[in-house]
Short mmCIF file of C-alpha atoms and ligand atoms in Angstrom, two decimals:
data_model
loop_
_atom_site.label_atom_id
_atom_site.label_comp_id
_atom_site.label_asym_id
_atom_site.label_seq_id
_atom_site.Cartn_x
_atom_site.Cartn_y
_atom_site.Cartn_z
CA UNK R 50 46.79 19.33 49.82
CA UNK R 51 45.15 18.24 53.08
CA UNK R 52 43.56 14.90 53.78
CA UNK R 53 41.72 14.08 56.99
CA UNK R 54 41.01 10.40 57.49
CA UNK R 55 38.91 9.34 60.48
CA UNK R 56 39.23 5.79 61.82
CA UNK R 57 37.22 3.33 59.71
CA UNK R 58 35.51 0.16 60.81
CA UNK R 59 34.89 -2.86 58.59
CA UNK R 60 31.35 -3.52 57.38
CA UNK R 61 31.42 -7.32 57.44
CA UNK R 62 30.62 -8.82 60.85
CA UNK R 63 33.41 -11.38 60.36
CA UNK R 64 36.14 -8.76 59.99
CA UNK R 65 34.87 -6.75 62.95
CA UNK R 66 34.61 -9.86 65.12
CA UNK R 67 38.14 -10.86 64.13
CA UNK R 68 39.50 -7.45 65.19
CA UNK R 69 37.48 -7.46 68.41
CA UNK R 70 38.46 -10.96 69.50
CA UNK R 71 41.54 -9.85 71.42
CA UNK R 72 45.24 -10.11 70.73
CA UNK R 73 46.01 -12.40 67.82
CA UNK R 74 47.95 -15.56 68.63
CA UNK R 75 50.49 -17.77 66.90
CA UNK R 76 49.33 -20.92 65.11
CA UNK R 77 51.41 -23.93 66.09
CA UNK R 78 50.17 -27.49 65.44
CA UNK R 79 46.62 -26.15 64.88
CA UNK R 80 46.56 -24.52 68.32
CA UNK R 81 46.41 -20.76 68.82
CA UNK R 82 49.06 -19.92 71.38
CA UNK R 83 50.56 -16.83 73.00
CA UNK R 84 54.16 -15.98 72.23
CA UNK R 85 56.73 -17.32 74.67
CA UNK R 86 56.98 -14.55 77.26
CA UNK R 87 53.56 -13.20 76.26
CA UNK R 88 54.78 -10.23 74.21
CA UNK R 89 52.57 -8.49 71.66
CA UNK R 90 52.95 -5.70 69.13
CA UNK R 91 50.38 -3.38 67.58
CA UNK R 92 49.17 -3.26 64.00
CA UNK R 93 47.70 -0.01 62.70
CA UNK R 94 45.53 1.29 59.90
CA UNK R 95 48.09 3.35 57.97
CA UNK R 96 45.42 5.69 56.56
CA UNK R 97 44.12 6.98 59.90
CA UNK R 98 46.82 5.77 62.26
CA UNK R 99 44.12 3.97 64.31
CA UNK R 100 45.10 0.88 66.29
CA UNK R 101 43.57 -2.26 64.74
CA UNK R 102 44.66 -4.90 67.25
CA UNK R 103 47.56 -6.45 69.10
CA UNK R 104 49.45 -9.42 67.68
CA UNK R 105 51.63 -12.01 69.43
CA UNK R 106 55.29 -11.08 69.08
CA UNK R 107 56.89 -14.40 68.21
CA UNK R 108 60.33 -15.25 69.55
CA UNK R 109 63.04 -17.66 68.40
CA UNK R 110 61.61 -20.17 70.91
CA UNK R 111 58.23 -19.93 69.15
CA UNK R 112 59.91 -20.40 65.78
CA UNK R 113 61.59 -23.54 67.18
CA UNK R 114 58.22 -24.88 68.34
CA UNK R 115 56.69 -24.18 64.93
CA UNK R 116 59.57 -25.89 63.11
CA UNK R 117 59.20 -28.93 65.39
CA UNK R 118 55.47 -29.07 64.64
CA UNK R 119 56.16 -28.80 60.92
CA UNK R 120 58.84 -31.51 61.11
CA UNK R 121 56.48 -33.84 62.97
CA UNK R 122 53.67 -33.20 60.49
CA UNK R 123 55.92 -34.17 57.60
CA UNK R 124 55.92 -37.80 58.77
CA UNK R 125 52.43 -37.80 60.25
CA UNK R 126 50.40 -40.33 58.23
CA UNK R 127 47.50 -37.85 58.21
CA UNK R 128 49.61 -35.70 55.88
CA UNK R 129 52.36 -37.94 54.49
CA UNK R 130 49.94 -40.64 53.36
CA UNK R 131 47.12 -38.38 52.25
CA UNK R 132 46.11 -39.44 48.75
CA UNK R 133 47.11 -36.95 46.06
CA UNK R 134 43.50 -36.38 45.02
CA UNK R 135 42.57 -35.70 48.66
CA UNK R 136 45.40 -33.16 48.86
CA UNK R 137 44.02 -31.56 45.72
CA UNK R 138 40.52 -31.44 47.19
CA UNK R 139 41.94 -29.81 50.34
CA UNK R 140 43.61 -27.10 48.26
CA UNK R 141 40.35 -26.58 46.38
CA UNK R 142 38.46 -26.31 49.68
CA UNK R 143 40.91 -23.62 50.86
CA UNK R 144 40.19 -21.68 47.65
CA UNK R 145 36.45 -22.01 48.27
CA UNK R 146 36.83 -20.70 51.83
CA UNK R 147 38.91 -17.72 50.68
CA UNK R 148 36.21 -16.89 48.14
CA UNK R 149 33.41 -17.35 50.66
CA UNK R 150 35.19 -14.90 52.99
CA UNK R 151 36.42 -12.56 50.28
CA UNK R 152 34.61 -9.45 51.61
CA UNK R 153 35.96 -10.00 55.08
CA UNK R 154 39.52 -10.76 53.95
CA UNK R 155 39.48 -7.75 51.63
CA UNK R 156 38.42 -5.47 54.47
CA UNK R 157 41.13 -6.81 56.76
CA UNK R 158 43.74 -6.43 54.01
CA UNK R 159 42.71 -2.87 53.22
CA UNK R 160 42.59 -1.83 56.86
CA UNK R 161 45.97 -3.34 57.65
CA UNK R 162 47.84 -2.47 54.46
CA UNK R 163 46.02 0.61 53.20
CA UNK R 164 45.36 -0.54 49.61
CA UNK R 165 42.08 0.31 47.90
CA UNK R 166 39.02 -1.88 48.34
CA UNK R 167 38.97 -2.64 44.61
CA UNK R 168 42.58 -3.85 44.70
CA UNK R 169 41.89 -6.10 47.68
CA UNK R 170 38.43 -7.35 46.80
CA UNK R 171 38.64 -7.72 43.04
CA UNK R 172 42.33 -8.40 42.44
CA UNK R 173 44.36 -9.78 45.32
CA UNK R 174 41.91 -11.85 47.36
CA UNK R 175 40.54 -13.63 44.24
CA UNK R 176 44.11 -14.11 43.00
CA UNK R 177 44.96 -15.73 46.34
CA UNK R 178 42.11 -18.21 45.90
CA UNK R 179 43.29 -18.86 42.32
CA UNK R 180 46.71 -19.92 43.59
CA UNK R 181 45.10 -22.74 45.58
CA UNK R 182 42.85 -23.71 42.65
CA UNK R 183 45.75 -23.82 40.22
CA UNK R 184 47.89 -26.05 42.42
CA UNK R 185 44.89 -28.17 43.48
CA UNK R 186 44.92 -29.59 39.96
CA UNK R 187 48.61 -30.44 40.16
CA UNK R 188 48.47 -32.52 43.33
CA UNK R 189 47.77 -35.79 41.53
CA UNK R 190 50.02 -35.03 38.56
CA UNK R 191 53.41 -35.01 40.28
CA UNK R 192 55.24 -37.76 38.44
CA UNK R 193 58.60 -39.49 38.39
CA UNK R 194 60.07 -41.22 35.35
CA UNK R 195 61.33 -44.67 34.47
CA UNK R 196 64.68 -44.18 32.80
CA UNK R 197 66.47 -46.60 30.43
CA UNK R 198 70.17 -46.38 31.28
CA UNK R 199 73.36 -47.08 29.33
CA UNK R 200 75.12 -48.73 32.26
CA UNK R 201 77.02 -51.77 30.98
CA UNK R 202 78.87 -53.10 34.04
CA UNK R 203 76.05 -55.02 35.68
CA UNK R 204 76.54 -58.78 36.27
CA UNK R 205 75.78 -61.00 33.30
CA UNK R 206 72.16 -62.11 33.19
CA UNK R 207 71.01 -59.09 35.19
CA UNK R 208 69.75 -55.74 34.05
CA UNK R 209 69.46 -52.22 35.36
CA UNK R 210 66.09 -50.81 36.27
CA UNK R 211 65.98 -47.11 37.22
CA UNK R 212 63.28 -44.65 38.08
CA UNK R 213 62.79 -41.34 39.83
CA UNK R 214 60.33 -40.30 42.48
CA UNK R 215 59.45 -36.77 43.54
CA UNK R 216 59.42 -35.96 47.22
CA UNK R 217 58.49 -32.86 49.18
CA UNK R 218 61.57 -30.77 49.97
CA UNK R 219 60.51 -30.83 53.63
CA UNK R 220 59.95 -28.01 56.11
CA UNK R 221 59.57 -24.66 54.36
CA UNK R 222 59.96 -21.26 56.00
CA UNK R 223 57.77 -18.85 54.03
CA UNK R 224 58.66 -15.22 54.74
CA UNK R 225 56.35 -12.70 53.16
CA UNK R 226 56.29 -8.92 52.63
CA UNK R 227 53.65 -6.29 53.33
CA UNK R 228 52.76 -5.08 49.84
CA UNK R 229 50.29 -7.85 48.89
CA UNK R 230 50.13 -9.83 52.12
CA UNK R 231 47.60 -12.61 51.50
CA UNK R 232 48.60 -13.12 47.88
CA UNK R 233 52.30 -13.44 48.74
CA UNK R 234 51.43 -16.03 51.38
CA UNK R 235 49.16 -17.93 48.97
CA UNK R 236 51.88 -17.98 46.30
CA UNK R 237 54.06 -19.94 48.71
CA UNK R 238 51.52 -22.02 50.61
CA UNK R 239 49.67 -23.40 47.57
CA UNK R 240 52.65 -24.99 45.77
CA UNK R 241 54.24 -26.05 49.08
CA UNK R 242 51.10 -27.92 50.16
CA UNK R 243 50.61 -29.33 46.67
CA UNK R 244 54.10 -30.84 46.92
CA UNK R 245 53.39 -32.31 50.38
CA UNK R 246 55.71 -29.95 52.29
CA UNK R 247 54.95 -28.45 55.67
CA UNK R 248 55.31 -24.73 56.33
CA UNK R 249 56.18 -22.14 58.93
CA UNK R 250 54.77 -18.84 57.66
CA UNK R 251 56.22 -15.56 58.95
CA UNK R 252 54.10 -12.70 57.65
CA UNK R 253 55.45 -9.14 57.53
CA UNK R 254 55.08 -7.40 60.87
CA UNK R 255 53.20 -4.50 59.24
CA UNK R 256 50.47 -6.73 57.81
CA UNK R 257 49.84 -10.02 59.62
CA UNK R 258 46.05 -9.99 59.79
CA UNK R 259 44.97 -11.80 56.63
CA UNK R 260 47.58 -14.53 57.16
CA UNK R 261 46.12 -15.12 60.63
CA UNK R 262 42.55 -15.19 59.32
CA UNK R 263 43.73 -17.60 56.62
CA UNK R 264 45.14 -19.78 59.42
CA UNK R 265 41.62 -20.11 60.82
CA UNK R 266 40.31 -21.02 57.37
CA UNK R 267 43.04 -23.66 56.91
CA UNK R 268 41.90 -25.38 60.07
CA UNK R 269 38.28 -25.12 58.89
CA UNK R 270 39.30 -26.72 55.58
CA UNK R 271 40.70 -29.70 57.49
CA UNK R 272 44.47 -29.23 57.17
CA UNK R 273 46.16 -31.68 59.58
CA UNK R 274 47.94 -30.22 62.62
CA UNK R 275 51.43 -28.82 62.03
CA UNK R 276 51.18 -28.68 58.23
CA UNK R 277 50.95 -24.87 58.31
CA UNK R 278 52.19 -22.94 61.32
CA UNK R 279 52.15 -19.15 61.58
CA UNK R 280 54.64 -17.24 63.67
CA UNK R 281 54.04 -13.49 63.65
CA UNK R 282 56.76 -11.12 64.74
CA UNK R 283 59.79 -9.23 63.51
CA UNK R 284 62.22 -10.10 60.79
CA UNK R 285 65.35 -9.77 62.86
CA UNK R 286 63.97 -12.13 65.54
CA UNK R 287 61.68 -14.70 63.91
CA UNK R 288 62.72 -14.33 60.25
CA UNK R 289 66.46 -14.47 60.90
CA UNK R 290 66.04 -17.43 63.25
CA UNK R 291 64.02 -19.42 60.71
CA UNK R 292 66.45 -18.76 57.87
CA UNK R 293 69.38 -20.04 59.97
CA UNK R 294 67.44 -22.96 61.49
CA UNK R 295 69.08 -26.34 60.84
CA UNK R 296 65.74 -28.12 60.68
CA UNK R 297 64.29 -25.87 57.96
CA UNK R 298 64.93 -27.34 54.51
CA UNK R 299 63.91 -24.44 52.34
CA UNK R 300 63.17 -20.73 52.54
CA UNK R 301 60.69 -19.09 50.20
CA UNK R 302 61.12 -15.34 50.53
CA UNK R 303 59.66 -12.22 48.97
CA UNK R 304 61.00 -8.88 50.08
CA UNK R 305 63.93 -6.53 49.79
CA UNK R 306 67.15 -7.45 48.01
CA UNK R 307 69.01 -6.43 51.16
CA UNK R 308 67.24 -9.05 53.28
CA UNK R 309 67.53 -11.53 50.39
CA UNK R 310 71.31 -11.24 50.66
CA UNK R 311 71.13 -11.78 54.43
CA UNK R 312 69.08 -14.93 53.85
CA UNK R 313 71.67 -16.29 51.42
CA UNK R 314 74.21 -15.93 54.22
CA UNK R 315 71.96 -17.36 56.93
CA UNK R 316 71.07 -20.39 54.79
CA UNK R 317 74.67 -21.58 54.46
CA UNK R 318 74.67 -23.65 57.64
CA UNK R 319 72.60 -26.51 56.26
CA UNK R 320 72.65 -25.26 52.64
CA UNK R 321 68.93 -24.64 52.52
CA UNK R 322 67.17 -24.50 49.21
CA UNK R 323 66.16 -20.91 48.49
CA UNK R 324 63.68 -19.12 46.33
CA UNK R 325 64.07 -15.36 46.50
CA UNK R 326 61.68 -12.88 44.93
CA UNK R 327 63.43 -9.58 45.48
CA UNK R 328 63.29 -5.99 44.41
CA UNK R 329 62.93 -4.45 40.98
CA UNK R 330 63.45 -1.26 39.04
CA UNK R 331 61.33 -2.16 36.07
CA UNK R 332 61.49 -0.08 32.89
CA UNK R 333 58.63 0.84 30.56
CA UNK R 334 59.80 1.61 27.01
CA UNK R 335 57.37 3.76 25.04
CA UNK R 336 58.10 3.75 21.31
CA UNK R 337 57.11 6.65 19.01
CA UNK R 338 54.20 4.68 17.53
CA UNK R 339 52.73 3.62 20.89
CA UNK R 340 48.95 3.76 21.15
CA UNK R 341 48.48 6.49 23.77
CA UNK R 342 45.01 5.19 24.62
CA UNK R 343 46.68 2.00 25.86
CA UNK R 344 50.06 3.29 26.95
CA UNK R 345 49.09 6.27 29.10
CA UNK R 346 46.67 4.52 31.46
CA UNK R 347 48.77 1.35 31.23
CA UNK R 348 52.06 2.97 32.26
CA UNK R 349 50.21 5.00 34.92
CA UNK R 350 48.59 1.89 36.41
CA UNK R 351 51.92 0.07 36.18
CA UNK R 352 53.45 2.51 38.65
CA UNK R 353 50.56 3.98 40.65
CA UNK R 354 48.59 0.78 41.42
CA UNK R 355 48.93 -0.12 45.09
CA UNK R 356 50.73 3.23 45.44
CA UNK R 357 53.76 1.78 43.68
CA UNK R 358 54.33 -0.83 46.38
CA UNK R 359 54.62 -3.58 43.79
CA UNK R 360 57.81 -5.50 43.08
CA UNK R 361 57.29 -5.20 39.31
CA UNK R 362 56.16 -1.54 39.38
CA UNK R 363 57.19 0.21 36.16
CA UNK R 364 59.21 2.91 37.86
CA UNK R 365 61.44 4.04 34.98
CA UNK R 366 59.73 5.17 31.77
CA UNK R 367 61.89 5.64 28.67
CA UNK R 368 59.86 7.57 26.13
CA UNK R 369 60.83 8.41 22.55
CA UNK R 370 61.91 12.04 22.37
CA UNK R 371 59.27 12.87 19.71
CA UNK R 372 56.46 12.08 22.18
CA UNK R 373 58.23 12.70 25.50
CA UNK R 374 56.57 16.00 26.43
CA UNK R 375 53.09 14.86 25.39
CA UNK R 376 53.56 11.64 27.35
CA UNK R 377 54.64 13.49 30.49
CA UNK R 378 51.57 15.74 30.17
CA UNK R 379 49.39 12.66 29.76
CA UNK R 380 50.90 10.97 32.84
CA UNK R 381 50.31 14.12 34.89
CA UNK R 382 46.64 14.01 33.82
CA UNK R 383 46.40 10.31 34.72
CA UNK R 384 47.86 11.08 38.16
CA UNK R 385 45.34 13.89 38.65
CA UNK R 386 42.46 11.45 38.11
CA UNK R 387 43.48 9.33 41.10
CA UNK R 388 41.48 10.01 44.25
CA UNK R 389 43.42 9.53 47.47
CA UNK R 390 41.53 8.38 50.51
CA UNK R 391 40.84 5.56 52.92
CA UNK R 392 41.01 2.24 51.11
CA UNK R 393 37.60 1.21 52.45
CA UNK R 394 35.90 4.23 50.83
CA UNK R 395 34.64 2.87 47.55
CA UNK R 396 35.58 5.98 45.55
CA UNK R 397 39.24 5.78 46.63
CA UNK R 398 41.76 4.90 43.93
CA UNK R 399 44.92 5.22 46.01
CA UNK R 400 45.26 4.45 49.67
CA UNK R 401 48.20 5.37 51.85
CA UNK R 402 51.56 3.65 51.79
CA UNK R 403 51.89 0.83 54.28
CA UNK R 404 53.27 3.12 56.98
CA UNK R 405 54.43 6.65 57.68
CA UNK R 406 57.98 5.24 57.71
CA UNK R 407 57.58 4.01 54.13
CA UNK R 408 56.19 7.41 53.05
CA UNK R 409 59.20 9.05 54.67
CA UNK R 410 61.51 6.69 52.79
CA UNK R 411 59.81 7.59 49.50
CA UNK R 412 59.96 11.31 50.28
CA UNK R 413 63.70 11.07 50.94
CA UNK R 414 64.30 9.76 47.38
CA UNK R 415 62.37 12.65 45.86
CA UNK R 416 63.85 15.36 48.06
CA UNK R 417 67.34 14.12 47.27
CA UNK R 418 66.57 13.98 43.52
CA UNK R 419 65.11 17.49 43.53
CA UNK R 420 68.15 18.87 45.33
CA UNK R 421 70.22 17.18 42.64
CA UNK R 422 68.35 18.85 39.78
CA UNK R 423 65.48 16.50 38.89
CA UNK R 424 62.11 18.13 38.09
CA UNK R 425 58.78 17.13 39.63
CA UNK R 426 56.00 17.47 37.04
CA UNK R 427 53.36 16.49 39.60
CA UNK R 428 53.18 15.04 43.11
CA UNK R 429 56.06 14.84 45.49
CA UNK R 430 53.91 15.52 48.55
CA UNK R 431 53.33 13.64 51.81
CA UNK R 432 49.75 14.11 52.99
CA UNK R 433 47.23 12.70 55.47
CA UNK R 434 46.83 12.88 59.24
CA UNK R 435 48.98 9.83 59.86
CA UNK R 436 51.59 10.90 57.30
CA UNK R 437 51.41 7.74 55.21
CA UNK R 438 49.92 9.10 51.98
CA UNK R 439 52.20 10.08 49.12
CA UNK R 440 50.82 11.81 46.05
CA UNK R 441 51.37 10.16 42.64
CA UNK R 442 54.60 11.64 41.34
CA UNK R 443 56.07 12.13 37.87
CA UNK R 444 59.75 13.08 37.74
CA UNK R 445 61.60 14.40 34.69
CA UNK R 446 65.26 15.08 34.08
CA UNK R 447 66.55 12.45 36.52
CA UNK R 448 70.08 11.28 35.75
CA UNK R 449 71.00 7.58 35.60
CA UNK R 450 73.36 7.91 38.55
CA UNK R 451 70.72 9.33 40.91
CA UNK R 452 69.59 7.06 43.75
CA UNK R 453 65.97 7.40 42.55
CA UNK R 454 67.00 5.88 39.22
CA UNK R 455 68.95 2.98 40.75
CA UNK R 456 67.16 1.86 43.93
CA UNK R 457 63.70 0.46 44.42
CA UNK R 458 61.54 3.29 45.79
CA UNK R 459 58.37 1.27 46.44
CA UNK R 460 56.15 4.31 46.17
CA UNK R 461 54.01 6.01 43.47
CA UNK R 462 56.98 7.59 41.71
CA UNK R 463 57.90 7.33 38.03
CA UNK R 464 60.88 8.90 36.28
CA UNK R 465 60.50 9.76 32.60
CA UNK R 466 63.59 9.90 30.38
CA UNK R 467 63.71 10.58 26.61
CA UNK R 468 65.54 8.36 24.11
CA UNK R 469 66.24 8.62 20.38
CA UNK R 470 67.07 5.11 19.15
CA UNK R 471 65.68 1.74 20.29
CA UNK R 472 69.23 0.55 21.10
CA UNK R 473 69.57 3.48 23.48
CA UNK R 474 66.26 2.58 25.14
CA UNK R 475 67.46 -0.98 25.61
CA UNK R 476 70.75 0.16 27.11
CA UNK R 477 68.85 2.40 29.57
CA UNK R 478 66.40 -0.39 30.42
CA UNK R 479 69.24 -2.79 31.20
CA UNK R 480 71.28 -0.22 33.14
CA UNK R 481 70.24 -1.66 36.50
CA UNK R 482 71.30 -4.39 38.91
CA UNK R 483 67.69 -5.59 38.93
CA UNK R 484 65.96 -7.76 36.35
CA UNK R 485 62.40 -8.42 37.46
CA UNK R 486 60.09 -7.09 34.76
CA UNK R 487 59.64 -4.58 31.95
CA UNK R 488 57.03 -3.35 29.55
CA UNK R 489 57.24 -2.29 25.92
CA UNK R 490 54.62 -0.07 24.32
CA UNK R 491 54.43 -0.10 20.51
CA UNK R 492 52.17 -1.10 17.64
CA UNK R 493 55.18 -2.48 15.74
CA UNK R 494 55.24 -6.25 16.15
CA UNK R 495 58.90 -6.67 15.20
CA UNK R 496 60.08 -3.86 17.46
CA UNK R 497 58.05 -5.29 20.34
CA UNK R 498 59.59 -8.74 20.14
CA UNK R 499 63.10 -7.46 19.41
CA UNK R 500 62.94 -5.31 22.55
CA UNK R 501 61.46 -8.20 24.57
CA UNK R 502 64.41 -10.36 23.54
CA UNK R 503 66.91 -7.65 24.49
CA UNK R 504 65.66 -6.84 27.97
CA UNK R 505 67.27 -8.79 30.81
CA UNK R 506 64.31 -9.48 33.07
CA UNK R 507 62.07 -12.31 34.22
CA UNK R 508 58.96 -10.90 32.56
CA UNK R 509 58.39 -8.58 29.61
CA UNK R 510 54.91 -7.25 28.96
CA UNK R 511 53.93 -5.86 25.58
CA UNK R 512 51.26 -3.15 25.63
CA UNK R 513 50.38 -4.02 29.23
CA UNK R 514 52.04 -4.05 32.64
CA UNK R 515 51.54 -6.13 35.80
CA UNK R 516 49.48 -8.82 34.07
CA UNK R 517 49.66 -11.89 36.32
CA UNK R 518 48.19 -15.34 36.38
CA UNK R 519 49.16 -18.55 38.18
CA UNK R 520 49.96 -20.07 34.76
CA UNK R 521 52.73 -17.53 34.09
CA UNK R 522 56.16 -18.06 35.69
CA UNK R 523 57.26 -15.07 37.74
CA UNK R 524 60.81 -14.52 38.89
CA UNK R 525 63.82 -12.30 38.75
CA UNK R 526 66.94 -12.28 36.63
CA UNK R 527 70.12 -10.62 37.95
CA UNK R 528 69.73 -9.34 41.52
CA UNK R 529 65.95 -9.63 41.49
CA UNK R 530 66.05 -13.14 42.81
CA UNK R 531 66.47 -16.87 42.48
CA UNK R 532 63.86 -19.26 41.12
CA UNK R 533 60.32 -18.80 39.89
CA UNK R 534 56.88 -18.74 41.41
CA UNK R 535 53.61 -19.71 39.67
CA UNK R 536 53.28 -22.41 36.99
CA UNK R 537 54.86 -25.88 37.00
CA UNK R 538 58.21 -24.22 37.68
CA UNK R 539 56.82 -22.80 40.91
CA UNK R 540 56.01 -26.32 42.05
CA UNK R 541 59.52 -27.59 41.23
CA UNK R 542 60.90 -25.35 43.99
CA UNK R 543 59.12 -27.49 46.56
CA UNK R 544 60.12 -30.90 45.20
CA UNK R 545 63.25 -33.03 45.40
CA UNK R 546 64.06 -35.76 42.91
CA UNK R 547 65.12 -39.19 44.13
CA UNK R 548 66.80 -41.51 41.63
CA UNK R 549 66.39 -45.21 42.38
CA UNK R 550 68.75 -47.43 40.42
CA UNK R 551 68.46 -51.20 40.80
CA UNK R 552 70.13 -54.31 39.41
CA UNK R 553 67.40 -56.85 38.97
P1 NAI B 117 61.95 -6.55 54.24
O1 NAI B 117 62.68 -7.27 53.17
O2 NAI B 117 62.70 -6.16 55.49
O3 NAI B 117 60.68 -7.39 54.70
C1 NAI B 117 60.16 -8.53 54.06
C2 NAI B 117 60.00 -9.67 55.06
O4 NAI B 117 61.29 -10.08 55.51
C3 NAI B 117 59.22 -9.34 56.32
O5 NAI B 117 58.43 -10.45 56.69
C4 NAI B 117 60.31 -9.11 57.35
O6 NAI B 117 59.90 -9.35 58.68
C5 NAI B 117 61.31 -10.16 56.93
N1 NAI B 117 62.69 -9.93 57.39
C6 NAI B 117 63.27 -8.75 57.70
N2 NAI B 117 64.54 -8.94 58.08
C7 NAI B 117 64.77 -10.27 58.03
C8 NAI B 117 65.90 -11.09 58.30
N3 NAI B 117 67.06 -10.58 58.73
N4 NAI B 117 65.80 -12.42 58.09
C9 NAI B 117 64.65 -12.96 57.65
N5 NAI B 117 63.54 -12.23 57.40
C10 NAI B 117 63.59 -10.90 57.58
O7 NAI B 117 61.34 -5.24 53.60
P2 NAI B 117 61.00 -3.85 54.34
O8 NAI B 117 62.17 -3.41 55.16
O9 NAI B 117 59.74 -4.00 55.04
O10 NAI B 117 60.83 -2.86 53.10
C11 NAI B 117 61.93 -2.09 52.65
C12 NAI B 117 62.00 -2.06 51.16
O11 NAI B 117 62.14 -3.37 50.66
C13 NAI B 117 60.77 -1.54 50.45
O12 NAI B 117 60.75 -0.15 50.39
C14 NAI B 117 60.93 -2.14 49.09
O13 NAI B 117 61.81 -1.40 48.32
C15 NAI B 117 61.54 -3.48 49.41
N6 NAI B 117 60.50 -4.54 49.40
C16 NAI B 117 60.32 -5.22 48.26
C17 NAI B 117 59.31 -6.17 48.17
C18 NAI B 117 59.09 -6.92 46.92
O14 NAI B 117 58.03 -7.51 46.75
N7 NAI B 117 60.03 -6.96 46.03
C19 NAI B 117 58.40 -6.41 49.29
C20 NAI B 117 58.71 -5.66 50.49
C21 NAI B 117 59.72 -4.74 50.51
MG1 MG B 118 49.31 -2.69 59.78
#
């Protein structure tokens, strides 16, 4: 299969102007500044390999400046004393601006990351706006409690009066990945700002553009200086420095489990609060009575959407033996329907992976599995001029000890394994160090809920996969992470509780 992708240009004047306006700078205290030393790095369109623009390569000194700005903003009356309803209106205004610039942001996201226009424009950019809307409504509903106590040793004639207040946790380092760049940033910024925190955002080096455009929109919305700072650059330089920084109170991270472990180590110095949204190896259990009309496209979308670069991607299908072969055939047909191409072409279903390096990483899993005896029912090919496309791939006969069955591939690759009894399916599903998500496909209500109860993961979908909403907590059990995003629980991560106990 050959695929020739010429360089593409965005159609919206805003996106083109953004790309043409020179090297992108860091945002520190609402000023756009060059990196200390003036270094830059390039960001590319992974579909064509074309250069998009240069970006300031932040250094530890820049991270220090951003943390100082965030620390100062925390006690700046413009932010600290902003009325809760005003903070809510600000979050709402950010959502409005994201929506007003949705075409432009979607084009930048697709060019930088590779994902299809439909995924950017109709799923992820609107979902980013929804994060700000959801938490806008919370800003004036953050409450403490008055608490009757049982303390009996107060002086005679006095009594104990106790209450709690909620306070922002402080300066947050938000470190985001490249798979859904703006959405991952929004999922951290919206609750952090709702809680009254200040933030240093470090976007993934592969995909910094929408975070930087959002920075411009945050200023336009009226966010006071220093409340959100953006330091672009590499994980080992900026990310590692922020996670070890003594003046950062909390790290909110989404990315690989490997880097998650490094952050746990780096955070020891001042015992930072951590939320970690890490990798997954999510199973899809297809029972013999599953409705194929739902399950086939649903399981296919669950792995192939965004070319499998989704933390919850359903990468291991366990299918009842009686329907296994028919299901594999059906998945192969679903894969064949997907048109590969440049994300900006409206007929494209699947764009490239984020980079040629990621496609190479995916290919290595498959090549190793094939050499070890796994079968490839379809796919397994790297295509495209820039080498970043990987064809949707269905693997059969993989063994549980193979690397492709144990590690997160982050590509459009699904393994299909037969089972005979539901208990066996459950044991397979739970045979992983990860515990992010799972789906169960059946028309049998009891079986569905029994399986949901038995799977060790943060989310279980029944007859669907990758259904998200800000109302629904999202987080990992086991080695898939610490803490939850979305919902009221997502806000808790950004709040401290202060107990005030008085004798009056
Ligand atoms: P990564 O975990 O290295 O990158 C995520 C973010 O962490 C980026 O902003 C990066 O600059 C930053 N980072 C890197 N090293 C750091 C350090 N020492 N301290 C602080 N921050 C650091 O992920 P990578 O290497 O880009 O992708 C490799 C694999 O990780 C993928 O194939 C996939 O399996 C997994 N991954 C999972 C994600 C998820 O949502 N669960 C997202 C991204 C990657
Ligand atoms: Mg890029």
